[in-house]
Amino acid sequence: FTLVQTYLSGRIPMAHLDLYRLEEPDDIELLDLDLYLGKTDHLVLIEWADRIPVGLVQPRMKLHFSYPDAPQNPEQRWVLIDV
């Protein structure tokens, strides 16, 4: 299982960080977040960002996904963008 996946072949380089499997808050240091967050020419997507210690990362945009009618409409998603 990969915690960080980078995609460099598109128009905008992207790093996808999936923090779901972090065991302890201190494990975040193993990912070297500065490597990804310090770049202004990359898009960085962080799943399970609530596992990052408070103050370590300043969010720029939050996407909230919900599935309001999952049993009736399993393909429907709602996305709330908070900037």
mmCIF file of C-alpha atoms in Angstrom:
data_model
loop_
_atom_site.group_PDB
_atom_site.id
_atom_site.type_symbol
_atom_site.label_atom_id
_atom_site.label_comp_id
_atom_site.label_asym_id
_atom_site.label_seq_id
_atom_site.Cartn_x
_atom_site.Cartn_y
_atom_site.Cartn_z
ATOM 1 C CA PHE A 1 0.000 0.000 0.000
ATOM 2 C CA THR A 2 1.360 3.413 -1.001
ATOM 3 C CA LEU A 3 0.930 6.479 1.210
ATOM 4 C CA VAL A 4 2.207 8.854 -1.478
ATOM 5 C CA GLN A 5 1.643 8.472 -5.191
ATOM 6 C CA THR A 6 3.031 11.033 -7.617
ATOM 7 C CA TYR A 7 1.727 11.640 -11.114
ATOM 8 C CA LEU A 8 4.099 13.539 -13.350
ATOM 9 C CA SER A 9 2.741 12.747 -16.810
ATOM 10 C CA GLY A 10 -0.159 15.218 -16.814
ATOM 11 C CA ARG A 11 -0.270 18.932 -17.463
ATOM 12 C CA ILE A 12 0.129 19.669 -13.743
ATOM 13 C CA PRO A 13 2.336 17.400 -11.599
ATOM 14 C CA MET A 14 0.315 15.938 -8.738
ATOM 15 C CA ALA A 15 1.027 14.207 -5.450
ATOM 16 C CA HIS A 16 -1.732 12.177 -3.809
ATOM 17 C CA LEU A 17 -1.200 11.531 -0.100
ATOM 18 C CA ASP A 18 -3.463 8.945 1.494
ATOM 19 C CA LEU A 19 -2.942 9.169 5.240
ATOM 20 C CA TYR A 20 -5.571 6.611 6.248
ATOM 21 C CA ARG A 21 -3.019 4.004 7.262
ATOM 22 C CA LEU A 22 -0.883 6.232 9.458
ATOM 23 C CA GLU A 23 -0.635 4.552 12.823
ATOM 24 C CA GLU A 24 0.611 7.458 14.949
ATOM 25 C CA PRO A 25 0.624 11.249 14.420
ATOM 26 C CA ASP A 26 4.440 11.200 14.490
ATOM 27 C CA ASP A 27 4.451 8.886 11.449
ATOM 28 C CA ILE A 28 3.661 11.925 9.305
ATOM 29 C CA GLU A 29 7.322 12.966 9.635
ATOM 30 C CA LEU A 30 8.341 9.856 7.676
ATOM 31 C CA LEU A 31 6.557 11.201 4.588
ATOM 32 C CA ASP A 32 8.733 14.328 4.270
ATOM 33 C CA LEU A 33 5.725 16.553 3.564
ATOM 34 C CA ASP A 34 7.951 19.565 2.881
ATOM 35 C CA LEU A 35 9.044 17.832 -0.305
ATOM 36 C CA TYR A 36 5.470 18.067 -1.623
ATOM 37 C CA LEU A 37 4.031 21.097 0.140
ATOM 38 C CA GLY A 38 6.939 23.372 -0.647
ATOM 39 C CA LYS A 39 6.330 23.199 -4.392
ATOM 40 C CA THR A 40 4.154 25.830 -6.009
ATOM 41 C CA ASP A 41 3.945 24.076 -9.368
ATOM 42 C CA HIS A 42 2.332 20.869 -8.022
ATOM 43 C CA LEU A 43 -1.176 19.960 -7.009
ATOM 44 C CA VAL A 44 -1.196 18.148 -3.670
ATOM 45 C CA LEU A 45 -4.271 16.144 -2.688
ATOM 46 C CA ILE A 46 -4.417 14.862 0.886
ATOM 47 C CA GLU A 47 -6.932 12.246 1.931
ATOM 48 C CA TRP A 48 -7.573 11.865 5.654
ATOM 49 C CA ALA A 49 -5.889 15.218 6.300
ATOM 50 C CA ASP A 50 -7.333 15.200 9.826
ATOM 51 C CA ARG A 51 -4.486 12.800 10.692
ATOM 52 C CA ILE A 52 -1.954 15.604 10.235
ATOM 53 C CA PRO A 53 -1.074 17.347 13.521
ATOM 54 C CA VAL A 54 -2.723 20.767 13.866
ATOM 55 C CA GLY A 55 -0.610 23.598 12.515
ATOM 56 C CA LEU A 56 1.699 21.432 10.399
ATOM 57 C CA VAL A 57 -0.129 22.166 7.136
ATOM 58 C CA GLN A 58 -2.264 25.169 6.246
ATOM 59 C CA PRO A 59 -5.105 24.040 3.977
ATOM 60 C CA ARG A 60 -5.664 26.057 0.858
ATOM 61 C CA MET A 61 -8.855 24.379 -0.239
ATOM 62 C CA LYS A 62 -10.965 21.632 1.312
ATOM 63 C CA LEU A 63 -13.176 19.251 -0.615
ATOM 64 C CA HIS A 64 -15.897 17.483 1.350
ATOM 65 C CA PHE A 65 -17.471 14.460 -0.340
ATOM 66 C CA SER A 66 -20.795 13.005 0.690
ATOM 67 C CA TYR A 67 -23.084 10.290 -0.602
ATOM 68 C CA PRO A 68 -26.587 11.451 0.323
ATOM 69 C CA ASP A 69 -28.616 8.759 -1.455
ATOM 70 C CA ALA A 70 -26.103 5.922 -1.569
ATOM 71 C CA PRO A 71 -28.641 3.045 -1.501
ATOM 72 C CA GLN A 72 -30.867 4.611 -4.178
ATOM 73 C CA ASN A 73 -28.158 6.383 -6.233
ATOM 74 C CA PRO A 74 -24.783 4.706 -5.615
ATOM 75 C CA GLU A 75 -23.138 6.789 -8.364
ATOM 76 C CA GLN A 76 -24.264 10.188 -7.000
ATOM 77 C CA ARG A 77 -21.749 12.316 -5.079
ATOM 78 C CA TRP A 78 -21.992 15.750 -3.536
ATOM 79 C CA VAL A 79 -18.847 17.852 -3.344
ATOM 80 C CA LEU A 80 -18.578 20.929 -1.140
ATOM 81 C CA ILE A 81 -15.588 23.135 -1.914
ATOM 82 C CA ASP A 82 -14.374 25.284 0.979
ATOM 83 C CA VAL A 83 -11.792 27.957 0.076
#
